[in-house]
Amino acid sequence: MHRMPAVAATVVVALAALTGCGGGALSPELVVVNGGEPPNPLVPTGTNDSLGGRILDRLFAGLVSYDAAGKPSPEVARSVETTDNVNYRILLKPGWKFTDGSPVTAHSFVDAWNYGALSTNAQLQQSFFSPIVGYDEVAALTADGKPARTTMSGLQVVNDLEFDVRLKAPTVDFTLRLGHNAFYPLPDRAFRDMAAFGRNPVGNGPYELADGPDGPAWEHNVKIDLKPNPDYHGNRKPHNKGLRFEFYANLDTAYADLLSGNLDVLDTIPSSALTIYKRDLGGNAASGPVAVSQSLDTPLRLPHFGGEEGRLRRLALSAAINRPQICRQIFNATRSPARDFTASSLPGFDPHIPGNDALDFNPERARQLWAQANAISPWSGRYLIAYNADSGHQEWVDAVANSIKNVLGIDAVGAPHPTFAGFRTQITNRTIDTAFRAGWIGDYPSMIEFLAPLYATGAGSNDVGYSNRDFDAGLAAAEAAPDLQQADVLVNKAQRILLRDMPAVPLWYYIAVVGWSSPVSGVKLTWNGLPDYENIVKA
């Protein structure tokens, strides 16, 4: 799940709603990487953005973890056993503990999952628990405004190192999901005051918060400092003395700091430097396709964008955007035009899904579709595209708006919001009254994960309010497939419905570009575009 700050390059790694430089005295041993102020408290089930997600992934360890290529391996789990993709027996490795010294037990997982699913807790990642038996009773509210139950009946603790999970239906990628941060364990202290915990999280991962003599680890809107957790014994042992996530107001400032040696690793090269970074950085840069995508989202509740009129307008917008030209001219070929709703680097990706000509630049078709929509209800007003101005989005948003304006003859313009945090809050609260740029970074390497959280009815990151029973049934069929290969075929069949409805307009996939300074080595991109933080070495 992760909504990304996007970036001019967002992505590339995605990211960066960054903001301004520098907190306190800096230990020369810390690897300084770019980041941004998390828009939500650092609670795993309440964090569906990449700025907070990358921090949580350093602070916590789940049942499984993913290597740089996206391959899952057991981490806290000794084993995850199933014979039918419905009933799971999960055994934990002994000896795991949180950084407050308390043990990681079966209850640590079960209690955290129940907390995430409970409607009254309003967790942004709630829908990740929807496959579990009993979810509906805890996720919905009865007439008295309370859930029917507070715990899911499909979760049963057997003993401290074993628990059982029963799903409502076969879910082929459930085991693959278990490294996602929605499924992280929580210590008992979290449930005594979750708000306080979100400000000062205690995990079981490769790092912990590093308070220092100059101030707290998390200096809001400035930085977060992490140090290796000496009791961690999982798959991601740090090869450095710690990380500082420095928050920047823009990527150009971050790039300047990289060149001057004040920043060690920059996960996103700004668009202004895409033609010169190879000259500037020499061999201190790497690139590659990653599981990150960008889209143009328009809430279906807005005037002119509901029902058949809205479907026609979204299809027209898609046909009016010259993706190849923008990828070439704005991004210097660090993006590739979208051919579906997932990402081209994922297993099972098919660039030839029937109906994906809806993603082609076709001005004549765009004008015809817009005219059909006008026959239902004449267009009025401006088409505004909101974006966060603290990342490098203005140039491409303006290019998209101009493409729409030139083809359809409407007033289309970008609408900047100062910060990613404020921008995402409006989207999450459903108060934004314009279209907006959106991005998604894979949480685990599955096409289902690019579709279910964004387009399934009622899903937590379904920001446009899309609902289609046929699509929901298609997703369910994919999840019920006997293996991932057959699931991929069914996922692509379900995508035909999305290509017909165009709930959001896919734009492009990311080709990540990461740069680093001379004092560090071992920098490489992971499957979802972020640096492999644990393996960065600083001389």
mmCIF file of N, CA and C in Angstrom, residues 191-269:
data_model
loop_
_atom_site.group_PDB
_atom_site.id
_atom_site.type_symbol
_atom_site.label_atom_id
_atom_site.label_comp_id
_atom_site.label_asym_id
_atom_site.label_seq_id
_atom_site.Cartn_x
_atom_site.Cartn_y
_atom_site.Cartn_z
ATOM 1 N N PHE A 191 -1.179 -0.357 22.953
ATOM 2 C CA PHE A 191 -2.626 -0.334 23.144
ATOM 3 C C PHE A 191 -3.050 0.494 24.355
ATOM 4 N N ARG A 192 -2.096 0.861 25.190
ATOM 5 C CA ARG A 192 -2.420 1.713 26.339
ATOM 6 C C ARG A 192 -2.582 3.169 25.916
ATOM 7 N N ASP A 193 -1.886 3.585 24.866
ATOM 8 C CA ASP A 193 -1.995 4.961 24.364
ATOM 9 C C ASP A 193 -1.445 4.981 22.943
ATOM 10 N N MET A 194 -2.320 4.672 21.971
ATOM 11 C CA MET A 194 -1.850 4.543 20.592
ATOM 12 C C MET A 194 -1.371 5.879 20.028
ATOM 13 N N ALA A 195 -1.976 6.981 20.451
ATOM 14 C CA ALA A 195 -1.533 8.285 19.957
ATOM 15 C C ALA A 195 -0.095 8.561 20.382
ATOM 16 N N ALA A 196 0.206 8.276 21.646
ATOM 17 C CA ALA A 196 1.573 8.473 22.135
ATOM 18 C C ALA A 196 2.530 7.516 21.445
ATOM 19 N N PHE A 197 2.086 6.286 21.215
ATOM 20 C CA PHE A 197 2.925 5.303 20.532
ATOM 21 C C PHE A 197 3.268 5.772 19.124
ATOM 22 N N GLY A 198 2.298 6.357 18.422
ATOM 23 C CA GLY A 198 2.544 6.836 17.065
ATOM 24 C C GLY A 198 3.563 7.949 16.994
ATOM 25 N N ARG A 199 3.759 8.644 18.113
ATOM 26 C CA ARG A 199 4.779 9.696 18.163
ATOM 27 C C ARG A 199 6.150 9.148 18.537
ATOM 28 N N ASN A 200 6.160 7.982 19.170
ATOM 29 C CA ASN A 200 7.419 7.396 19.640
ATOM 30 C C ASN A 200 7.327 5.874 19.545
ATOM 31 N N PRO A 201 7.283 5.334 18.325
ATOM 32 C CA PRO A 201 7.029 3.906 18.145
ATOM 33 C C PRO A 201 8.165 3.024 18.646
ATOM 34 N N VAL A 202 7.765 1.867 19.147
ATOM 35 C CA VAL A 202 8.700 0.849 19.635
ATOM 36 C C VAL A 202 8.481 -0.401 18.804
ATOM 37 N N GLY A 203 9.505 -0.821 18.062
ATOM 38 C CA GLY A 203 9.351 -1.959 17.178
ATOM 39 C C GLY A 203 10.300 -3.087 17.483
ATOM 40 N N ASN A 204 10.415 -3.986 16.519
ATOM 41 C CA ASN A 204 11.288 -5.155 16.641
ATOM 42 C C ASN A 204 12.169 -5.311 15.408
ATOM 43 N N GLY A 205 12.343 -4.208 14.656
ATOM 44 C CA GLY A 205 13.034 -4.277 13.382
ATOM 45 C C GLY A 205 14.516 -3.992 13.456
ATOM 46 N N PRO A 206 15.139 -3.801 12.307
ATOM 47 C CA PRO A 206 16.598 -3.627 12.265
ATOM 48 C C PRO A 206 17.087 -2.324 12.889
ATOM 49 N N TYR A 207 16.199 -1.335 13.023
ATOM 50 C CA TYR A 207 16.587 -0.062 13.626
ATOM 51 C C TYR A 207 15.605 0.316 14.729
ATOM 52 N N GLU A 208 16.012 1.294 15.544
ATOM 53 C CA GLU A 208 15.134 1.913 16.522
ATOM 54 C C GLU A 208 15.372 3.413 16.492
ATOM 55 N N LEU A 209 14.424 4.161 17.038
ATOM 56 C CA LEU A 209 14.602 5.603 17.107
ATOM 57 C C LEU A 209 15.839 5.937 17.926
ATOM 58 N N ALA A 210 16.563 6.968 17.488
ATOM 59 C CA ALA A 210 17.831 7.323 18.130
ATOM 60 C C ALA A 210 17.744 8.731 18.704
ATOM 61 N N ASP A 211 17.209 8.838 19.920
ATOM 62 C CA ASP A 211 17.243 10.127 20.604
ATOM 63 C C ASP A 211 18.688 10.484 20.901
ATOM 64 N N GLY A 212 19.021 11.760 20.803
ATOM 65 C CA GLY A 212 20.395 12.177 21.042
ATOM 66 C C GLY A 212 20.477 13.342 21.997
ATOM 67 N N PRO A 213 21.675 13.745 22.366
ATOM 68 C CA PRO A 213 21.843 14.869 23.290
ATOM 69 C C PRO A 213 21.333 16.183 22.719
ATOM 70 N N ASP A 214 21.203 16.239 21.387
ATOM 71 C CA ASP A 214 20.734 17.471 20.757
ATOM 72 C C ASP A 214 19.228 17.490 20.563
ATOM 73 N N GLY A 215 18.539 16.416 20.939
ATOM 74 C CA GLY A 215 17.097 16.426 20.787
ATOM 75 C C GLY A 215 16.532 15.059 20.482
ATOM 76 N N PRO A 216 15.203 14.995 20.291
ATOM 77 C CA PRO A 216 14.546 13.717 20.025
ATOM 78 C C PRO A 216 14.895 13.174 18.651
ATOM 79 N N ALA A 217 14.681 11.875 18.488
ATOM 80 C CA ALA A 217 14.954 11.240 17.196
ATOM 81 C C ALA A 217 14.110 11.847 16.085
ATOM 82 N N TRP A 218 12.850 12.122 16.394
ATOM 83 C CA TRP A 218 11.930 12.667 15.403
ATOM 84 C C TRP A 218 11.745 14.152 15.681
ATOM 85 N N GLU A 219 12.376 14.972 14.887
ATOM 86 C CA GLU A 219 12.201 16.415 14.955
ATOM 87 C C GLU A 219 11.281 16.783 13.799
ATOM 88 N N HIS A 220 10.029 17.060 14.110
ATOM 89 C CA HIS A 220 9.007 17.194 13.080
ATOM 90 C C HIS A 220 9.370 18.249 12.043
ATOM 91 N N ASN A 221 9.125 17.861 10.794
ATOM 92 C CA ASN A 221 9.414 18.696 9.632
ATOM 93 C C ASN A 221 10.903 18.954 9.429
ATOM 94 N N VAL A 222 11.744 18.199 10.135
ATOM 95 C CA VAL A 222 13.189 18.367 9.998
ATOM 96 C C VAL A 222 13.872 17.040 9.682
ATOM 97 N N LYS A 223 13.720 16.038 10.586
ATOM 98 C CA LYS A 223 14.444 14.779 10.367
ATOM 99 C C LYS A 223 13.960 13.706 11.330
ATOM 100 N N ILE A 224 14.337 12.465 11.031
ATOM 101 C CA ILE A 224 14.186 11.328 11.937
ATOM 102 C C ILE A 224 15.516 10.579 11.942
ATOM 103 N N ASP A 225 16.045 10.306 13.134
ATOM 104 C CA ASP A 225 17.296 9.559 13.280
ATOM 105 C C ASP A 225 17.011 8.147 13.781
ATOM 106 N N LEU A 226 17.686 7.178 13.169
ATOM 107 C CA LEU A 226 17.555 5.779 13.560
ATOM 108 C C LEU A 226 18.934 5.204 13.854
ATOM 109 N N LYS A 227 18.980 4.255 14.777
ATOM 110 C CA LYS A 227 20.220 3.541 15.066
ATOM 111 C C LYS A 227 19.938 2.049 15.015
ATOM 112 N N PRO A 228 20.947 1.222 14.753
ATOM 113 C CA PRO A 228 20.724 -0.222 14.694
ATOM 114 C C PRO A 228 20.180 -0.760 16.014
ATOM 115 N N ASN A 229 19.259 -1.703 15.901
ATOM 116 C CA ASN A 229 18.702 -2.395 17.063
ATOM 117 C C ASN A 229 19.633 -3.561 17.396
ATOM 118 N N PRO A 230 20.332 -3.521 18.527
ATOM 119 C CA PRO A 230 21.325 -4.565 18.825
ATOM 120 C C PRO A 230 20.717 -5.943 19.044
ATOM 121 N N ASP A 231 19.407 -5.994 19.322
ATOM 122 C CA ASP A 231 18.760 -7.279 19.579
ATOM 123 C C ASP A 231 18.089 -7.863 18.344
ATOM 124 N N TYR A 232 18.188 -7.169 17.225
ATOM 125 C CA TYR A 232 17.573 -7.655 15.997
ATOM 126 C C TYR A 232 18.379 -8.817 15.427
ATOM 127 N N HIS A 233 17.697 -9.886 15.038
ATOM 128 C CA HIS A 233 18.392 -11.034 14.453
ATOM 129 C C HIS A 233 17.617 -11.591 13.256
ATOM 130 N N GLY A 234 17.100 -10.670 12.444
ATOM 131 C CA GLY A 234 16.342 -11.077 11.275
ATOM 132 C C GLY A 234 17.151 -11.062 10.002
ATOM 133 N N ASN A 235 16.455 -10.903 8.879
ATOM 134 C CA ASN A 235 17.067 -11.012 7.555
ATOM 135 C C ASN A 235 17.724 -9.728 7.066
ATOM 136 N N ARG A 236 17.548 -8.613 7.782
ATOM 137 C CA ARG A 236 17.953 -7.305 7.246
ATOM 138 C C ARG A 236 18.935 -6.603 8.186
ATOM 139 N N LYS A 237 19.954 -7.297 8.588
ATOM 140 C CA LYS A 237 20.921 -6.746 9.537
ATOM 141 C C LYS A 237 21.578 -5.493 8.950
ATOM 142 N N PRO A 238 21.558 -4.364 9.666
ATOM 143 C CA PRO A 238 22.174 -3.142 9.139
ATOM 144 C C PRO A 238 23.686 -3.272 8.969
ATOM 145 N N HIS A 239 24.184 -2.700 7.884
ATOM 146 C CA HIS A 239 25.618 -2.637 7.624
ATOM 147 C C HIS A 239 26.147 -1.215 7.807
ATOM 148 N N ASN A 240 25.389 -0.409 8.536
ATOM 149 C CA ASN A 240 25.810 0.959 8.822
ATOM 150 C C ASN A 240 25.531 1.274 10.285
ATOM 151 N N LYS A 241 25.965 2.446 10.727
ATOM 152 C CA LYS A 241 25.829 2.837 12.132
ATOM 153 C C LYS A 241 24.527 3.574 12.411
ATOM 154 N N GLY A 242 23.685 3.699 11.386
ATOM 155 C CA GLY A 242 22.414 4.382 11.585
ATOM 156 C C GLY A 242 22.022 5.202 10.376
ATOM 157 N N LEU A 243 20.781 5.685 10.382
ATOM 158 C CA LEU A 243 20.223 6.453 9.276
ATOM 159 C C LEU A 243 19.654 7.766 9.795
ATOM 160 N N ARG A 244 19.849 8.813 9.037
ATOM 161 C CA ARG A 244 19.102 10.050 9.255
ATOM 162 C C ARG A 244 18.259 10.306 8.015
ATOM 163 N N PHE A 245 16.924 10.337 8.201
ATOM 164 C CA PHE A 245 16.027 10.738 7.126
ATOM 165 C C PHE A 245 15.861 12.253 7.223
ATOM 166 N N GLU A 246 16.521 12.957 6.323
ATOM 167 C CA GLU A 246 16.503 14.422 6.307
ATOM 168 C C GLU A 246 15.334 14.882 5.449
ATOM 169 N N PHE A 247 14.529 15.792 5.972
ATOM 170 C CA PHE A 247 13.340 16.245 5.268
ATOM 171 C C PHE A 247 13.657 17.524 4.485
ATOM 172 N N TYR A 248 13.315 17.516 3.207
ATOM 173 C CA TYR A 248 13.614 18.645 2.330
ATOM 174 C C TYR A 248 12.339 19.301 1.813
ATOM 175 N N ALA A 249 12.450 20.599 1.529
ATOM 176 C CA ALA A 249 11.323 21.330 0.962
ATOM 177 C C ALA A 249 11.184 21.056 -0.532
ATOM 178 N N ASN A 250 12.266 20.676 -1.189
ATOM 179 C CA ASN A 250 12.194 20.348 -2.610
ATOM 180 C C ASN A 250 13.400 19.506 -3.001
ATOM 181 N N LEU A 251 13.254 18.815 -4.107
ATOM 182 C CA LEU A 251 14.300 17.900 -4.549
ATOM 183 C C LEU A 251 15.526 18.616 -5.097
ATOM 184 N N ASP A 252 15.347 19.808 -5.611
ATOM 185 C CA ASP A 252 16.512 20.539 -6.110
ATOM 186 C C ASP A 252 17.481 20.855 -4.978
ATOM 187 N N THR A 253 16.937 21.228 -3.816
ATOM 188 C CA THR A 253 17.792 21.472 -2.656
ATOM 189 C C THR A 253 18.480 20.184 -2.226
ATOM 190 N N ALA A 254 17.729 19.086 -2.250
ATOM 191 C CA ALA A 254 18.321 17.797 -1.883
ATOM 192 C C ALA A 254 19.446 17.419 -2.842
ATOM 193 N N TYR A 255 19.228 17.656 -4.127
ATOM 194 C CA TYR A 255 20.261 17.326 -5.112
ATOM 195 C C TYR A 255 21.516 18.175 -4.895
ATOM 196 N N ALA A 256 21.320 19.451 -4.583
ATOM 197 C CA ALA A 256 22.463 20.317 -4.294
ATOM 198 C C ALA A 256 23.228 19.814 -3.075
ATOM 199 N N ASP A 257 22.494 19.347 -2.055
ATOM 200 C CA ASP A 257 23.151 18.790 -0.869
ATOM 201 C C ASP A 257 23.907 17.512 -1.206
ATOM 202 N N LEU A 258 23.352 16.716 -2.119
ATOM 203 C CA LEU A 258 24.051 15.506 -2.539
ATOM 204 C C LEU A 258 25.392 15.866 -3.184
ATOM 205 N N LEU A 259 25.372 16.847 -4.055
ATOM 206 C CA LEU A 259 26.603 17.245 -4.745
ATOM 207 C C LEU A 259 27.625 17.857 -3.791
ATOM 208 N N SER A 260 27.138 18.519 -2.740
ATOM 209 C CA SER A 260 28.055 19.159 -1.796
ATOM 210 C C SER A 260 28.500 18.232 -0.674
ATOM 211 N N GLY A 261 27.937 17.016 -0.633
ATOM 212 C CA GLY A 261 28.326 16.060 0.391
ATOM 213 C C GLY A 261 27.541 16.146 1.678
ATOM 214 N N ASN A 262 26.481 16.972 1.711
ATOM 215 C CA ASN A 262 25.650 17.069 2.908
ATOM 216 C C ASN A 262 24.557 16.012 2.945
ATOM 217 N N LEU A 263 24.342 15.332 1.841
ATOM 218 C CA LEU A 263 23.376 14.242 1.742
ATOM 219 C C LEU A 263 24.099 13.048 1.145
ATOM 220 N N ASP A 264 23.917 11.880 1.752
ATOM 221 C CA ASP A 264 24.620 10.688 1.271
ATOM 222 C C ASP A 264 23.886 9.973 0.147
ATOM 223 N N VAL A 265 22.551 9.869 0.256
ATOM 224 C CA VAL A 265 21.778 9.121 -0.735
ATOM 225 C C VAL A 265 20.506 9.893 -1.066
ATOM 226 N N LEU A 266 20.246 10.072 -2.347
ATOM 227 C CA LEU A 266 19.026 10.723 -2.832
ATOM 228 C C LEU A 266 18.261 9.720 -3.672
ATOM 229 N N ASP A 267 17.052 9.384 -3.229
ATOM 230 C CA ASP A 267 16.321 8.329 -3.921
ATOM 231 C C ASP A 267 15.610 8.805 -5.177
ATOM 232 N N THR A 268 15.580 10.104 -5.406
ATOM 233 C CA THR A 268 14.883 10.623 -6.573
ATOM 234 C C THR A 268 15.648 11.795 -7.156
ATOM 235 N N ILE A 269 16.113 11.657 -8.355
ATOM 236 C CA ILE A 269 16.793 12.759 -9.021
ATOM 237 C C ILE A 269 15.738 13.741 -9.532
#
